[in-house]
mmCIF file of C-alpha atoms in Angstrom:
data_model
loop_
_atom_site.group_PDB
_atom_site.id
_atom_site.type_symbol
_atom_site.label_atom_id
_atom_site.label_comp_id
_atom_site.label_asym_id
_atom_site.label_seq_id
_atom_site.Cartn_x
_atom_site.Cartn_y
_atom_site.Cartn_z
ATOM 1 C CA MET S 1 11.293 39.710 7.399
ATOM 2 C CA PHE S 2 7.392 38.126 7.901
ATOM 3 C CA TYR S 3 7.295 36.912 4.443
ATOM 4 C CA SER S 4 10.676 35.166 4.176
ATOM 5 C CA CYS S 5 10.572 33.712 7.462
ATOM 6 C CA ARG S 6 6.979 31.985 5.737
ATOM 7 C CA ILE S 7 7.793 30.368 2.342
ATOM 8 C CA PRO S 8 10.997 28.334 4.178
ATOM 9 C CA ALA S 9 7.837 27.284 6.942
ATOM 10 C CA LEU S 10 5.634 26.315 4.272
ATOM 11 C CA LEU S 11 7.815 24.730 2.053
ATOM 12 C CA LEU S 12 8.996 22.400 5.827
ATOM 13 C CA VAL S 13 5.187 22.042 5.579
ATOM 14 C CA ALA S 14 4.732 20.730 2.349
ATOM 15 C CA VAL S 15 8.081 18.298 2.785
ATOM 16 C CA LEU S 16 6.606 17.183 5.907
ATOM 17 C CA THR S 17 3.263 16.124 4.600
ATOM 18 C CA GLY S 18 4.313 14.343 2.243
ATOM 19 C CA CYS S 19 3.465 17.113 -0.418
ATOM 20 C CA GLY S 20 5.353 17.549 -3.712
ATOM 21 C CA GLY S 21 3.977 14.120 -4.939
ATOM 22 C CA ASN S 22 7.435 13.252 -4.498
ATOM 23 C CA SER S 23 6.655 10.136 -1.458
ATOM 24 C CA ALA S 24 7.387 6.892 -1.454
ATOM 25 C CA PRO S 25 5.248 4.550 -1.095
ATOM 26 C CA GLU S 26 5.133 2.381 1.554
ATOM 27 C CA GLY S 27 7.794 -0.203 1.280
ATOM 28 C CA PHE S 28 10.157 2.009 -0.648
ATOM 29 C CA SER S 29 13.304 4.433 0.620
ATOM 30 C CA SER S 30 13.323 7.377 -1.237
ATOM 31 C CA ASN S 31 16.101 5.409 -3.041
ATOM 32 C CA GLU S 32 14.724 2.668 -4.453
ATOM 33 C CA TRP S 33 11.265 4.253 -4.802
ATOM 34 C CA ARG S 34 13.825 6.850 -7.478
ATOM 35 C CA ASN S 35 15.323 3.706 -8.854
ATOM 36 C CA GLU S 36 12.315 2.083 -9.350
ATOM 37 C CA GLN S 37 10.707 5.311 -11.106
ATOM 38 C CA GLY S 38 13.215 5.502 -14.111
ATOM 39 C CA GLY S 39 13.686 1.335 -14.083
ATOM 40 C CA LEU S 40 9.257 0.457 -14.319
ATOM 41 C CA PRO S 41 7.220 3.430 -15.779
ATOM 42 C CA GLY S 42 3.951 1.915 -15.608
ATOM 43 C CA LEU S 43 4.816 1.100 -12.129
ATOM 44 C CA ALA S 44 5.717 4.722 -10.885
ATOM 45 C CA GLN S 45 2.682 5.359 -13.217
ATOM 46 C CA ALA S 46 0.344 3.248 -11.651
ATOM 47 C CA HIS S 47 1.610 4.401 -7.989
ATOM 48 C CA ARG S 48 1.215 8.074 -8.560
ATOM 49 C CA TRP S 49 -2.655 7.790 -9.549
ATOM 50 C CA ILE S 50 -2.922 5.959 -6.416
ATOM 51 C CA GLY S 51 -1.422 8.527 -3.954
ATOM 52 C CA GLN S 52 -3.265 11.135 -6.397
ATOM 53 C CA ASP S 53 -6.773 9.878 -4.167
ATOM 54 C CA THR S 54 -6.762 10.273 -0.524
ATOM 55 C CA VAL S 55 -9.397 6.833 -0.352
ATOM 56 C CA ARG S 56 -7.431 5.521 -3.232
ATOM 57 C CA ARG S 57 -4.387 5.647 -0.854
ATOM 58 C CA LYS S 58 -6.414 4.726 1.999
ATOM 59 C CA GLN S 59 -7.381 1.492 -0.051
ATOM 60 C CA ARG S 60 -4.090 0.702 -0.593
ATOM 61 C CA GLY S 61 -2.967 1.371 2.772
ATOM 62 C CA LEU S 62 -5.946 -1.341 3.795
ATOM 63 C CA ALA S 63 -4.880 -3.986 1.276
ATOM 64 C CA VAL S 64 -1.410 -4.503 2.255
ATOM 65 C CA GLU S 65 -1.708 -4.061 6.456
ATOM 66 C CA ALA S 66 -4.528 -6.509 5.067
ATOM 67 C CA CYS S 67 -1.709 -9.117 3.571
ATOM 68 C CA TYR S 68 0.959 -9.045 5.902
ATOM 69 C CA ARG S 69 -1.270 -9.130 8.829
ATOM 70 C CA ALA S 70 -2.292 -12.611 7.026
ATOM 71 C CA PHE S 71 0.690 -13.778 6.266
ATOM 72 C CA ALA S 72 1.909 -13.396 9.567
ATOM 73 C CA PHE S 73 -1.568 -15.666 11.462
ATOM 74 C CA SER S 74 -0.255 -17.846 8.356
ATOM 75 C CA HIS S 75 3.368 -18.732 10.562
ATOM 76 C CA GLN S 76 4.005 -19.793 14.215
ATOM 77 C CA GLY S 77 4.718 -16.943 15.852
ATOM 78 C CA ALA S 78 2.545 -14.378 14.199
ATOM 79 C CA GLU S 79 2.845 -11.689 17.130
ATOM 80 C CA ASP S 80 6.812 -11.716 16.187
ATOM 81 C CA ILE S 81 6.169 -11.584 12.326
ATOM 82 C CA LEU S 82 3.593 -8.575 12.521
ATOM 83 C CA GLU S 83 6.625 -6.810 15.158
ATOM 84 C CA ASP S 84 9.612 -6.549 12.889
ATOM 85 C CA PHE S 85 9.506 -3.638 10.800
ATOM 86 C CA PRO S 86 12.241 -4.944 8.210
ATOM 87 C CA ARG S 87 10.217 -7.268 7.505
ATOM 88 C CA ARG S 88 6.938 -5.967 6.546
ATOM 89 C CA LYS S 89 9.022 -3.445 5.118
ATOM 90 C CA ARG S 90 9.809 -6.365 2.327
ATOM 91 C CA TYR S 91 6.948 -7.436 1.989
ATOM 92 C CA TYR S 92 4.625 -4.599 1.405
ATOM 93 C CA HIS S 93 7.758 -3.773 -1.046
ATOM 94 C CA GLN S 94 7.118 -6.912 -2.960
ATOM 95 C CA ILE S 95 2.829 -6.331 -2.841
ATOM 96 C CA ASN S 96 3.601 -2.945 -4.106
ATOM 97 C CA THR S 97 5.733 -4.196 -7.301
ATOM 98 C CA THR S 98 3.760 -6.839 -8.278
ATOM 99 C CA TRP S 99 -0.169 -7.322 -8.479
ATOM 100 C CA LEU S 100 -1.501 -4.046 -6.047
ATOM 101 C CA PRO S 101 -0.261 -2.296 -9.137
ATOM 102 C CA GLU S 102 -1.428 -4.444 -11.408
ATOM 103 C CA LEU S 103 -4.819 -3.556 -9.949
ATOM 104 C CA ALA S 104 -4.323 -0.281 -10.687
ATOM 105 C CA LEU S 105 -3.665 -0.116 -13.933
ATOM 106 C CA LYS S 106 -6.579 -2.826 -14.660
ATOM 107 C CA ALA S 107 -8.165 0.299 -12.652
ATOM 108 C CA GLN S 108 -6.699 3.156 -14.873
ATOM 109 C CA ARG S 109 -8.179 1.329 -18.429
ATOM 110 C CA GLY S 110 -12.111 0.772 -17.218
ATOM 111 C CA GLU S 111 -11.757 -2.482 -15.970
ATOM 112 C CA GLY S 112 -13.106 -1.702 -12.952
ATOM 113 C CA GLY S 113 -13.324 0.585 -9.696
ATOM 114 C CA PHE S 114 -9.972 0.030 -7.911
ATOM 115 C CA GLY S 115 -11.937 -0.229 -4.428
ATOM 116 C CA SER S 116 -13.471 -3.143 -5.861
ATOM 117 C CA LEU S 117 -10.708 -4.519 -7.637
ATOM 118 C CA LEU S 118 -8.147 -5.015 -4.600
ATOM 119 C CA ALA S 119 -11.659 -6.245 -2.358
ATOM 120 C CA GLN S 120 -11.849 -8.892 -4.814
ATOM 121 C CA GLU S 121 -8.589 -9.879 -4.696
ATOM 122 C CA LEU S 122 -8.137 -9.630 -1.196
ATOM 123 C CA GLU S 123 -11.581 -11.901 -1.037
ATOM 124 C CA ASN S 124 -10.081 -14.329 -3.653
ATOM 125 C CA GLU S 125 -7.099 -14.732 -1.221
ATOM 126 C CA ALA S 126 -9.207 -15.716 1.785
ATOM 127 C CA GLN S 127 -10.611 -18.578 0.043
ATOM 128 C CA ARG S 128 -6.697 -20.115 -0.342
ATOM 129 C CA CYS S 129 -6.208 -18.612 3.347
ATOM 130 C CA TRP S 130 -6.112 -22.109 5.938
ATOM 131 C CA ASN S 131 -5.731 -20.001 9.088
ATOM 132 C CA PRO S 132 -9.312 -18.088 9.706
ATOM 133 C CA LYS S 133 -7.650 -15.618 12.166
ATOM 134 C CA SER S 134 -5.384 -14.384 8.513
ATOM 135 C CA VAL S 135 -8.964 -15.164 6.383
ATOM 136 C CA ASP S 136 -10.639 -12.728 9.038
ATOM 137 C CA ALA S 137 -8.147 -9.911 8.001
ATOM 138 C CA LEU S 138 -8.133 -10.004 4.401
ATOM 139 C CA ARG S 139 -12.112 -9.596 3.953
ATOM 140 C CA THR S 140 -12.291 -6.971 7.015
ATOM 141 C CA ALA S 141 -9.610 -5.362 4.898
ATOM 142 C CA ALA S 142 -12.368 -6.274 1.796
ATOM 143 C CA GLN S 143 -15.070 -4.782 3.588
ATOM 144 C CA ARG S 144 -13.951 -1.618 4.664
ATOM 145 C CA ILE S 145 -11.867 -1.204 1.063
ATOM 146 C CA ARG S 146 -15.551 -1.038 -0.307
ATOM 147 C CA THR S 147 -16.634 0.962 2.068
ATOM 148 C CA LEU S 148 -14.498 4.328 1.181
#
């Protein structure tokens, strides 16, 4: 009896903690992620590579959060935008399908470390910002990414 309950319990824990490699990056629903994996293998491969390492996952999380904060601070009513979770999901999805996988693929090809490429991209974006809060969000994230 003990062993028959043990396997389902372990499977439940694995699903709840995201084990198994099938968890979607933030900004993707499970269905969207499944579709992306079938349609754009390079994008899916880049995100799987990021997801294989705890540090890279943290770096991705810091980067997309900082970009969203910078986006929000560049608008009137930034607090409302920061609390708009559907908008956040769409923004994360946009980042996860454009420049972020490109940086992961560059890192995989040996064109630099993922963290350093990501931090440099945030620094470049900070130079284009006009709002001091946006600049601070991006530069703070770039610093934190470099220290991971």
